[in-house]
Amino acid sequence: MIERAAWTGIMAKKKRTPAGQPAKLLAMDMATETERELVGTTEAAEILGVRIGYIRKLAREGDIWSDHRFGKRCPVYDAIELRQLAEQKHAERASGTRGGRPPSGGPVG
């Protein structure tokens, strides 16, 4: 029988970078013949100010670019496109042409 201390070592979580991306993304050569600034799902959600599930939904529906360059379970997104989309949504909300809840921490009403 495996002791608890040994078991936790076996089941250790994957290393993550401060941005939340899997460490293997940093180890891979990011210059994979692309002009995109690639980010992981967690950082993409932070850029747009939404949850991870919504990022996945946008990618499934083709509203944002995504690719699985580093394995099936490691999608990447274009950070430049996400920043432009975030600015567009912010401008629409500020002008009153876009409905929906304000971002968290924003004024209500």
Coordinates of N, CA and C in Angstrom, one line a residue:
M1 N 0.8 -1.2 0.0 CA 0.0 0.0 0.0 C 0.9 1.2 0.0
I2 N 0.5 2.2 -0.8 CA 1.3 3.5 -0.9 C 0.9 4.4 0.3
E3 N 1.9 4.9 0.9 CA 1.6 5.9 2.0 C 1.1 7.2 1.4
R4 N 0.4 7.9 2.3 CA -0.2 9.1 1.8 C 0.8 10.2 1.3
A5 N 1.9 10.3 1.9 CA 2.9 11.3 1.4 C 3.4 10.9 0.0
A6 N 3.6 9.6 -0.2 CA 4.1 9.2 -1.5 C 3.0 9.3 -2.5
W7 N 1.8 9.1 -2.2 CA 0.6 9.2 -3.1 C 0.5 10.6 -3.6
T8 N 0.6 11.6 -2.7 CA 0.4 13.0 -3.1 C 1.5 13.4 -4.0
G9 N 2.7 12.9 -3.9 CA 3.8 13.1 -4.8 C 3.4 12.6 -6.2
I10 N 2.8 11.5 -6.3 CA 2.4 10.9 -7.5 C 1.3 11.7 -8.2
M11 N 0.4 12.1 -7.4 CA -0.8 12.8 -8.0 C -0.6 14.4 -8.0
A12 N 0.7 14.8 -8.0 CA 0.9 16.3 -7.9 C 0.3 16.9 -9.2
K13 N -0.1 18.2 -9.0 CA -0.7 18.9 -10.1 C 0.3 19.3 -11.1
K14 N -0.1 19.6 -12.3 CA 0.8 20.0 -13.4 C 1.3 21.4 -13.0
K15 N 2.5 21.7 -13.4 CA 3.1 23.0 -13.2 C 2.4 24.0 -14.0
R16 N 2.1 25.2 -13.4 CA 1.5 26.3 -14.1 C 2.3 27.5 -14.0
T17 N 2.2 28.4 -15.0 CA 2.9 29.6 -15.0 C 2.1 30.6 -14.2
P18 N 2.6 31.8 -13.9 CA 1.8 32.8 -13.2 C 0.6 33.2 -14.0
A19 N 0.6 33.2 -15.3 CA -0.6 33.5 -16.1 C -1.6 32.4 -16.1
G20 N -1.3 31.2 -15.5 CA -2.2 30.1 -15.5 C -2.1 29.2 -16.7
Q21 N -1.1 29.4 -17.6 CA -1.0 28.6 -18.7 C -0.1 27.4 -18.3
P22 N -0.4 26.2 -18.9 CA 0.5 25.1 -18.6 C 1.9 25.4 -18.9
A23 N 2.8 24.9 -18.1 CA 4.3 25.2 -18.3 C 4.8 24.7 -19.6
K24 N 4.2 23.7 -20.2 CA 4.7 23.2 -21.4 C 4.6 24.2 -22.6
L25 N 3.6 25.1 -22.4 CA 3.5 26.2 -23.5 C 4.8 27.0 -23.5
L26 N 5.4 27.3 -22.4 CA 6.6 28.0 -22.3 C 7.8 27.3 -22.9
A27 N 7.7 26.0 -22.7 CA 8.8 25.1 -23.2 C 8.8 24.9 -24.7
M28 N 7.6 25.0 -25.2 CA 7.5 24.9 -26.7 C 8.0 26.1 -27.4
D29 N 8.4 25.9 -28.6 CA 8.9 27.0 -29.4 C 7.7 27.9 -29.9
M30 N 7.5 29.1 -29.3 CA 6.4 29.9 -29.7 C 6.4 30.4 -31.1
A31 N 7.6 30.4 -31.7 CA 7.6 30.9 -33.1 C 7.3 29.8 -34.0
T32 N 6.0 29.4 -34.1 CA 5.6 28.3 -34.9 C 4.9 28.8 -36.2
E33 N 5.7 29.7 -36.9 CA 5.3 30.3 -38.1 C 3.9 31.0 -38.0
T34 N 3.8 31.8 -37.0 CA 2.5 32.5 -36.8 C 2.8 34.0 -36.4
E35 N 2.0 34.9 -36.7 CA 2.1 36.2 -36.3 C 1.2 36.6 -35.1
R36 N 0.6 35.6 -34.5 CA -0.3 35.7 -33.4 C 0.4 35.7 -32.1
E37 N -0.2 36.4 -31.2 CA 0.3 36.4 -29.8 C -0.5 35.4 -29.1
L38 N 0.0 34.2 -28.8 CA -0.8 33.1 -28.3 C -0.9 33.1 -26.8
V39 N -2.1 32.9 -26.3 CA -2.4 32.8 -24.8 C -3.2 31.6 -24.6
G40 N -3.2 31.1 -23.3 CA -4.1 30.0 -22.9 C -5.5 30.5 -22.6
T41 N -6.3 29.5 -22.2 CA -7.7 29.8 -21.9 C -7.9 30.7 -20.7
T42 N -7.1 30.5 -19.7 CA -7.2 31.3 -18.4 C -6.9 32.8 -18.7
E43 N -5.8 33.0 -19.4 CA -5.4 34.4 -19.8 C -6.4 35.0 -20.7
A44 N -7.0 34.2 -21.7 CA -8.0 34.7 -22.6 C -9.2 35.2 -21.8
A45 N -9.6 34.4 -20.8 CA -10.8 34.8 -20.0 C -10.5 36.1 -19.3
E46 N -9.3 36.3 -18.8 CA -8.9 37.5 -18.0 C -9.0 38.7 -18.9
I47 N -8.5 38.5 -20.2 CA -8.5 39.7 -21.1 C -9.9 40.1 -21.4
L48 N -10.8 39.2 -21.6 CA -12.2 39.6 -21.9 C -13.0 39.9 -20.7
G49 N -12.5 39.5 -19.5 CA -13.3 39.6 -18.3 C -14.5 38.7 -18.2
V50 N -14.3 37.5 -18.7 CA -15.4 36.5 -18.7 C -14.9 35.2 -18.1
R51 N -15.7 34.2 -17.9 CA -15.3 32.9 -17.4 C -14.8 32.1 -18.5
I52 N -14.0 31.0 -18.1 CA -13.4 30.1 -19.0 C -14.4 29.4 -20.0
G53 N -15.5 29.0 -19.4 CA -16.5 28.4 -20.3 C -17.0 29.2 -21.4
Y54 N -17.1 30.5 -21.2 CA -17.6 31.4 -22.3 C -16.5 31.5 -23.4
I55 N -15.2 31.5 -23.0 CA -14.2 31.5 -24.0 C -14.3 30.3 -24.9
R56 N -14.5 29.1 -24.2 CA -14.6 27.9 -25.0 C -15.8 27.9 -25.9
K57 N -16.9 28.5 -25.5 CA -18.1 28.6 -26.3 C -17.8 29.5 -27.5
L58 N -17.2 30.7 -27.3 CA -16.9 31.6 -28.4 C -16.0 30.9 -29.4
A59 N -15.0 30.1 -29.0 CA -14.2 29.4 -29.9 C -14.9 28.3 -30.7
R60 N -15.8 27.5 -30.0 CA -16.6 26.5 -30.6 C -17.5 27.1 -31.7
E61 N -18.1 28.3 -31.4 CA -19.0 28.9 -32.4 C -18.2 29.7 -33.5
G62 N -16.9 29.8 -33.4 CA -16.1 30.4 -34.4 C -16.1 32.0 -34.2
D63 N -16.5 32.5 -33.1 CA -16.5 33.9 -32.9 C -15.1 34.4 -32.6
I64 N -14.2 33.6 -32.1 CA -12.8 33.9 -31.9 C -11.9 32.8 -32.4
W65 N -10.7 33.2 -32.8 CA -9.8 32.2 -33.3 C -9.2 31.4 -32.2
S66 N -9.1 30.1 -32.5 CA -8.4 29.2 -31.5 C -7.8 28.0 -32.3
D67 N -6.8 27.4 -31.7 CA -6.1 26.3 -32.3 C -5.6 25.4 -31.2
H68 N -5.3 24.2 -31.5 CA -4.7 23.2 -30.6 C -3.3 22.9 -31.0
R69 N -2.5 23.9 -31.0 CA -1.1 23.7 -31.5 C -0.2 22.9 -30.6
F70 N -0.5 22.8 -29.3 CA 0.3 22.1 -28.4 C -0.3 20.9 -27.8
G71 N -1.2 20.2 -28.5 CA -1.9 19.0 -28.0 C -3.4 19.2 -27.9
K72 N -4.1 18.1 -27.8 CA -5.5 18.2 -27.9 C -6.1 18.9 -26.7
R73 N -5.5 18.9 -25.5 CA -6.1 19.5 -24.4 C -5.5 20.8 -24.0
C74 N -4.9 21.4 -25.0 CA -4.2 22.7 -24.7 C -4.5 23.7 -25.8
P75 N -5.7 24.3 -25.8 CA -6.1 25.3 -26.8 C -5.4 26.6 -26.6
V76 N -5.1 27.3 -27.7 CA -4.5 28.6 -27.6 C -5.4 29.6 -28.3
Y77 N -5.3 30.9 -28.0 CA -6.1 31.9 -28.6 C -5.2 33.1 -28.9
D78 N -5.7 34.0 -29.8 CA -5.0 35.1 -30.3 C -5.3 36.3 -29.3
A79 N -4.3 36.7 -28.6 CA -4.4 37.8 -27.5 C -4.8 39.1 -28.2
I80 N -4.2 39.4 -29.3 CA -4.5 40.7 -30.0 C -5.9 40.8 -30.4
E81 N -6.5 39.7 -30.9 CA -7.9 39.7 -31.3 C -8.8 39.8 -30.1
L82 N -8.4 39.2 -29.0 CA -9.2 39.3 -27.7 C -9.2 40.7 -27.2
R83 N -8.0 41.3 -27.2 CA -8.0 42.7 -26.7 C -8.8 43.7 -27.6
Q84 N -8.8 43.5 -28.9 CA -9.7 44.3 -29.7 C -11.1 44.0 -29.4
L85 N -11.5 42.8 -29.2 CA -12.9 42.5 -28.9 C -13.3 43.1 -27.6
A86 N -12.4 43.0 -26.6 CA -12.7 43.6 -25.3 C -12.9 45.1 -25.4
E87 N -12.0 45.8 -26.2 CA -12.2 47.2 -26.4 C -13.5 47.6 -27.1
Q88 N -13.9 46.8 -28.1 CA -15.1 47.0 -28.8 C -16.3 46.9 -27.9
K89 N -16.3 45.8 -27.1 CA -17.5 45.6 -26.1 C -17.5 46.7 -25.1
H90 N -16.4 47.1 -24.6 CA -16.3 48.2 -23.6 C -16.9 49.5 -24.2
A91 N -16.5 49.8 -25.4 CA -17.0 51.0 -26.1 C -18.5 50.9 -26.3
E92 N -19.0 49.8 -26.7 CA -20.5 49.6 -27.0 C -21.2 49.7 -25.7
R93 N -20.7 49.2 -24.6 CA -21.4 49.3 -23.3 C -21.4 50.8 -22.8
A94 N -20.3 51.5 -23.0 CA -20.1 52.9 -22.6 C -21.1 53.8 -23.4
S95 N -21.3 53.5 -24.7 CA -22.2 54.3 -25.5 C -23.7 53.9 -25.3
G96 N -23.9 52.7 -24.6 CA -25.3 52.3 -24.4 C -25.9 51.5 -25.5
T97 N -25.1 51.1 -26.5 CA -25.6 50.3 -27.6 C -25.5 48.8 -27.4
R98 N -24.9 48.4 -26.3 CA -24.7 47.0 -26.0 C -25.4 46.8 -24.7
G99 N -26.3 45.8 -24.6 CA -27.0 45.4 -23.4 C -26.1 44.5 -22.6
G100 N -26.7 44.0 -21.5 CA -26.1 43.0 -20.7 C -25.6 43.7 -19.4
R101 N -25.2 42.8 -18.5 CA -24.7 43.2 -17.2 C -23.4 44.0 -17.3
P102 N -23.1 45.0 -16.5 CA -21.8 45.6 -16.5 C -20.8 44.7 -16.0
P103 N -19.5 44.9 -16.3 CA -18.5 44.1 -15.8 C -18.5 44.1 -14.3
S104 N -18.0 43.1 -13.6 CA -18.0 43.0 -12.2 C -17.2 44.2 -11.6
G105 N -17.8 44.8 -10.6 CA -17.2 45.9 -9.9 C -17.6 47.2 -10.5
G106 N -18.4 47.2 -11.6 CA -18.9 48.4 -12.3 C -20.1 48.9 -11.6
P107 N -20.6 50.1 -12.0 CA -21.8 50.6 -11.5 C -23.0 49.8 -11.9
V108 N -24.0 49.8 -11.0 CA -25.2 49.0 -11.3 C -26.3 50.1 -11.6
G109 N -27.1 49.9 -12.6 CA -28.2 50.8 -12.8 C -28.3 51.4 -14.0

